[in-house]
Short mmCIF file of C-alpha atoms and ligand atoms in Angstrom, two decimals:
data_model
loop_
_atom_site.label_atom_id
_atom_site.label_comp_id
_atom_site.label_asym_id
_atom_site.label_seq_id
_atom_site.Cartn_x
_atom_site.Cartn_y
_atom_site.Cartn_z
CA MET A 1 82.89 92.64 64.54
CA ALA A 2 84.82 91.62 61.41
CA ASP A 3 87.18 88.69 61.82
CA PRO A 4 90.69 90.04 61.15
CA ASP A 5 91.75 86.56 59.99
CA THR A 6 89.16 86.31 57.22
CA ASN A 7 90.80 86.01 53.77
CA ASN A 8 94.21 85.87 55.39
CA PRO A 9 96.03 82.88 53.84
CA SER A 10 98.51 82.71 56.71
CA ALA A 11 95.73 82.39 59.35
CA GLU A 12 95.92 79.15 61.32
CA PRO A 13 93.46 76.63 59.83
CA ALA A 14 91.14 74.61 62.08
CA TYR A 15 92.21 71.05 62.93
CA TRP A 16 89.86 68.32 64.18
CA THR A 17 90.64 64.75 65.18
CA LEU A 18 88.48 61.72 64.47
CA ILE A 19 89.24 58.52 66.37
CA PRO A 20 87.55 55.36 65.08
CA ALA A 21 87.32 53.08 68.13
CA ALA A 22 84.37 50.89 67.21
CA GLY A 23 86.38 47.82 66.19
CA VAL A 24 86.30 44.52 68.04
CA GLY A 25 89.98 43.58 67.49
CA ARG A 26 89.66 39.81 67.09
CA ARG A 27 93.39 39.31 66.42
CA MET A 28 94.21 40.27 70.02
CA GLY A 29 92.42 37.25 71.51
CA SER A 30 91.42 39.21 74.65
CA ASP A 31 88.08 39.45 76.46
CA ARG A 32 87.45 43.01 75.21
CA PRO A 33 88.39 45.19 72.24
CA LYS A 34 92.10 46.08 72.30
CA GLN A 35 91.50 49.82 72.78
CA PHE A 36 90.00 49.05 76.21
CA LEU A 37 93.01 47.08 77.47
CA THR A 38 95.16 48.84 80.06
CA LEU A 39 98.71 50.19 79.75
CA GLY A 40 99.94 51.45 83.12
CA SER A 41 96.82 52.74 84.88
CA ARG A 42 94.89 53.86 81.79
CA THR A 43 93.25 52.28 78.76
CA ILE A 44 94.91 52.40 75.36
CA LEU A 45 92.04 54.62 74.19
CA SER A 46 92.62 57.08 77.02
CA HIS A 47 96.34 57.33 76.17
CA THR A 48 95.46 57.95 72.52
CA LEU A 49 92.82 60.59 73.31
CA SER A 50 95.20 62.51 75.59
CA ILE A 51 97.66 63.13 72.75
CA PHE A 52 95.03 65.16 70.91
CA LEU A 53 93.07 66.64 73.84
CA GLU A 54 96.32 68.04 75.29
CA HIS A 55 97.34 69.58 71.95
CA PRO A 56 96.51 73.30 71.78
CA ARG A 57 96.01 73.31 67.99
CA ILE A 58 93.32 70.58 67.96
CA ARG A 59 89.89 72.20 68.14
CA GLY A 60 87.90 69.06 69.01
CA VAL A 61 88.03 65.27 69.02
CA VAL A 62 85.29 63.02 67.65
CA LEU A 63 85.38 59.58 69.24
CA VAL A 64 83.53 56.83 67.36
CA LEU A 65 82.44 53.99 69.65
CA GLY A 66 80.75 50.61 69.09
CA PRO A 67 77.04 50.27 69.90
CA ASP A 68 77.64 48.06 72.96
CA VAL A 69 80.04 50.42 74.70
CA ASP A 70 78.79 52.40 77.69
CA PRO A 71 80.70 55.69 77.41
CA ASP A 72 80.11 56.44 81.10
CA ALA A 73 82.07 53.30 82.01
CA LEU A 74 85.17 54.52 80.14
CA ASP A 75 88.11 56.32 81.75
CA LEU A 76 88.00 59.17 79.26
CA PRO A 77 90.39 62.08 79.92
CA THR A 78 88.92 65.45 80.91
CA ALA A 79 88.21 67.32 77.74
CA GLY A 80 86.63 70.69 78.57
CA GLY A 81 83.82 70.16 76.06
CA ARG A 82 86.22 69.27 73.22
CA LEU A 83 85.34 65.56 73.11
CA PHE A 84 82.31 64.38 71.10
CA ARG A 85 80.98 60.82 70.92
CA VAL A 86 79.43 59.22 67.85
CA ALA A 87 78.17 55.66 67.16
CA GLY A 88 80.29 53.48 64.84
CA GLY A 89 79.47 51.24 61.87
CA ALA A 90 80.24 47.73 60.60
CA GLU A 91 83.60 48.55 58.93
CA ARG A 92 86.26 51.08 59.82
CA ALA A 93 85.24 53.24 56.82
CA ASP A 94 81.60 53.25 58.06
CA SER A 95 82.74 54.42 61.50
CA VAL A 96 84.86 57.16 59.90
CA GLN A 97 81.91 58.25 57.75
CA ASN A 98 79.68 58.61 60.83
CA GLY A 99 82.33 60.80 62.44
CA LEU A 100 82.69 62.93 59.30
CA ASP A 101 78.91 63.36 59.06
CA PHE A 102 78.92 64.58 62.65
CA LEU A 103 81.72 67.06 61.89
CA GLN A 104 79.90 68.34 58.84
CA GLU A 105 77.46 70.09 61.19
CA ARG A 106 80.22 71.81 63.18
CA ALA A 107 83.18 72.40 60.90
CA ALA A 108 83.89 74.05 57.54
CA PRO A 109 84.59 71.95 54.40
CA ASP A 110 88.18 73.25 54.30
CA ASP A 111 88.92 72.40 57.94
CA TRP A 112 91.52 69.69 58.41
CA VAL A 113 90.50 66.32 59.89
CA LEU A 114 93.15 64.02 61.37
CA VAL A 115 91.90 60.43 61.47
CA HIS A 116 93.87 58.38 63.99
CA ASP A 117 93.44 54.73 65.05
CA ALA A 118 92.44 54.29 68.69
CA ALA A 119 94.99 51.47 68.86
CA ARG A 120 97.99 53.78 68.20
CA PRO A 121 98.68 55.30 71.64
CA CYS A 122 102.43 55.82 71.05
CA LEU A 123 102.20 58.55 68.41
CA PRO A 124 105.05 60.93 69.37
CA ARG A 125 104.04 64.56 69.84
CA ALA A 126 106.86 65.63 67.51
CA ASP A 127 105.35 63.53 64.68
CA LEU A 128 101.96 65.13 65.20
CA ASP A 129 103.48 68.62 65.11
CA HIS A 130 105.48 67.73 62.02
CA LEU A 131 102.35 66.47 60.22
CA LEU A 132 100.36 69.62 61.08
CA ASN A 133 103.16 71.90 59.92
CA ALA A 134 104.12 70.00 56.77
CA LEU A 135 100.57 69.68 55.41
CA ARG A 136 99.10 72.95 56.62
CA ASP A 137 98.91 74.52 53.13
CA ASP A 138 98.92 71.29 51.09
CA PRO A 139 96.22 71.07 48.40
CA VAL A 140 95.52 67.38 49.13
CA GLY A 141 96.76 66.40 52.59
CA GLY A 142 98.59 63.24 53.52
CA LEU A 143 99.63 60.76 56.15
CA LEU A 144 102.38 59.65 58.47
CA ALA A 145 104.24 56.67 57.02
CA THR A 146 107.51 54.79 57.45
CA PRO A 147 109.76 53.64 54.59
CA SER A 148 109.75 49.85 54.39
CA THR A 149 112.87 48.18 55.74
CA ASP A 150 111.67 44.81 54.40
CA THR A 151 111.45 43.89 50.73
CA VAL A 152 107.75 43.63 49.89
CA LYS A 153 106.27 40.91 47.65
CA TRP A 154 103.06 41.10 45.64
CA SER A 155 101.36 37.68 45.60
CA ASP A 156 99.16 35.95 43.08
CA GLN A 157 95.93 34.13 44.06
CA ASP A 158 97.89 30.93 44.85
CA GLY A 159 100.27 32.50 47.35
CA ARG A 160 103.20 32.67 44.93
CA VAL A 161 105.25 35.77 44.30
CA GLU A 162 104.00 37.60 41.25
CA ARG A 163 106.48 40.46 41.57
CA THR A 164 108.77 42.29 43.94
CA LEU A 165 108.03 45.93 44.67
CA GLU A 166 110.87 48.46 44.41
CA ARG A 167 111.80 48.81 48.07
CA ALA A 168 112.91 52.44 47.93
CA ARG A 169 109.35 53.40 47.00
CA VAL A 170 107.46 51.20 49.47
CA TRP A 171 106.00 52.87 52.57
CA ARG A 172 103.90 51.56 55.48
CA ALA A 173 100.86 53.74 56.07
CA LEU A 174 100.37 54.92 59.65
CA THR A 175 97.94 57.39 61.17
CA PRO A 176 97.09 60.24 61.65
CA GLN A 177 95.94 60.73 58.08
CA MET A 178 95.07 64.36 57.48
CA PHE A 179 92.64 65.57 54.84
CA ARG A 180 90.13 68.37 54.39
CA LEU A 181 86.69 67.52 55.72
CA GLY A 182 84.81 68.13 52.45
CA MET A 183 87.19 66.14 50.25
CA LEU A 184 87.52 63.23 52.67
CA ARG A 185 83.80 62.97 53.28
CA GLU A 186 83.07 62.88 49.56
CA ALA A 187 85.93 60.44 48.75
CA ASN A 188 85.00 58.07 51.57
CA ARG A 189 81.32 58.13 50.63
CA ALA A 190 81.99 57.50 46.93
CA ALA A 191 84.51 54.70 47.57
CA ARG A 192 82.14 52.90 49.96
CA GLU A 193 79.24 53.29 47.57
CA ALA A 194 81.33 51.76 44.76
CA GLY A 195 82.36 48.86 47.01
CA HIS A 196 86.03 49.86 46.84
CA PRO A 197 87.89 48.52 49.89
CA VAL A 198 88.87 51.41 52.19
CA THR A 199 91.31 50.33 54.90
CA ASP A 200 92.64 53.84 55.43
CA GLU A 201 91.59 57.35 54.48
CA ALA A 202 94.41 57.77 51.95
CA SER A 203 93.07 54.87 49.88
CA ALA A 204 89.72 56.64 49.53
CA ILE A 205 91.47 59.87 48.50
CA GLU A 206 93.68 57.97 45.99
CA TRP A 207 90.60 56.27 44.55
CA HIS A 208 89.09 59.75 44.19
CA GLY A 209 92.07 60.69 41.97
CA ALA A 210 94.33 62.71 44.29
CA ARG A 211 97.81 61.87 45.62
CA PRO A 212 98.25 62.12 49.40
CA ARG A 213 101.66 63.26 50.61
CA LEU A 214 103.79 60.84 52.62
CA ILE A 215 105.29 62.36 55.77
CA GLU A 216 107.95 60.22 57.42
CA GLY A 217 107.00 59.27 60.98
CA SER A 218 108.45 57.21 63.80
CA MET A 219 108.36 53.40 63.92
CA MET A 220 107.19 53.84 67.52
CA ASN A 221 103.73 54.67 66.22
CA ILE A 222 102.64 51.01 66.16
CA LYS A 223 99.06 49.80 65.84
CA ILE A 224 98.44 47.45 68.74
CA THR A 225 97.06 44.38 67.02
CA ARG A 226 98.43 41.24 68.69
CA ALA A 227 99.17 40.41 72.34
CA GLU A 228 102.94 40.85 71.85
CA ASP A 229 102.41 44.48 70.76
CA LEU A 230 101.32 45.43 74.29
CA GLU A 231 104.80 45.12 75.82
CA LEU A 232 106.33 47.13 73.01
CA ALA A 233 103.71 49.85 73.44
CA GLN A 234 104.42 49.98 77.19
CA LEU A 235 108.10 50.40 76.48
CA TYR A 236 107.52 53.22 73.99
CA LEU A 237 105.12 55.03 76.35
CA MET A 238 107.68 54.71 79.14
CA GLN A 239 110.41 56.13 76.87
CA GLN A 240 108.14 59.09 76.12
CA GLY A 241 107.51 59.62 79.86
CA ARG A 242 103.81 58.99 79.34
CA LEU A 243 103.35 55.77 81.33
CA ASP A 244 101.75 56.54 84.67
CA GLY A 245 101.09 53.69 87.08
CA GLY A 246 104.47 52.02 86.50
CA PHE A 247 105.83 49.50 84.04
CA ARG A 248 104.36 46.00 84.20
CA PRO A 249 106.33 43.63 82.00
O1 LIG B 1 90.76 46.64 62.50
P1 LIG B 1 91.81 47.70 62.46
O2 LIG B 1 92.97 47.40 63.37
O3 LIG B 1 92.22 48.14 61.10
O4 LIG B 1 91.10 48.99 63.12
C1 LIG B 1 91.71 50.25 63.10
C2 LIG B 1 90.86 51.21 63.92
O5 LIG B 1 89.54 51.32 63.38
C3 LIG B 1 90.72 50.77 65.37
O6 LIG B 1 90.90 51.91 66.19
C4 LIG B 1 89.29 50.23 65.42
O7 LIG B 1 88.67 50.36 66.69
C5 LIG B 1 88.57 51.09 64.39
N1 LIG B 1 87.36 50.46 63.81
C6 LIG B 1 86.12 51.13 63.90
N2 LIG B 1 84.99 50.54 63.41
C7 LIG B 1 85.03 49.31 62.84
C8 LIG B 1 86.28 48.63 62.73
C9 LIG B 1 87.44 49.23 63.21
O8 LIG B 1 86.06 52.24 64.43
N3 LIG B 1 83.90 48.78 62.40
#
């Protein structure tokens, strides 16, 4: 039977999520990677996955894990066949590429992919909805970001200030970062091949010559990096009513 949505520009596009979780997180100083630490009764990774697995517009979630992780030992949320596991690589961009290669077999080049750090469990649902709606028909895609409240300095090689960036135009890049599968896969591959540093997906897309759109998101969407971030994350999850198992200061 013919698909009534074919060639209909207003048809809902497909959205996938890719979660790189293969990092070791040395800055945390804990006995295991930060995404496997617990907030309430669940791991940070489990909190993060739930945001996407519970969202009706996300078709599937690709979870990229390190080679030493036993997936059966993880407290992964029930996913109804929407959660796929893939092995990670040495750098974040390598892990993302493995996830994109996996998606290539299942998704169309124009499908949207939302790449989201495993260590950002406090992404508010409203920010996710806003991102999906704002970028839905965008030719490039974009990312959640927050305007900088600090003045940002650009340093020289000796740790002296070379210049001051114009604060009104400085943003902090968050995730999810949302791009079309085909474009992101090609940009990420080319940037890695050229040895260009890729610390987020937008930098690969920029390097490819396109300009990702900045969508203002909440400061709550922190990346848990250091030990002191854990308490803040607990507080934000509690404020969102998402902290089961009680608050442990
Ligand atoms: O190291 P950083 O905090 O930038 O990592 C951001 C995300 O990328 C984390 O979720 C981390 O687990 C993931 N990552 C990965 N593979 C790597 C390095 C980092 O999936 N080789």
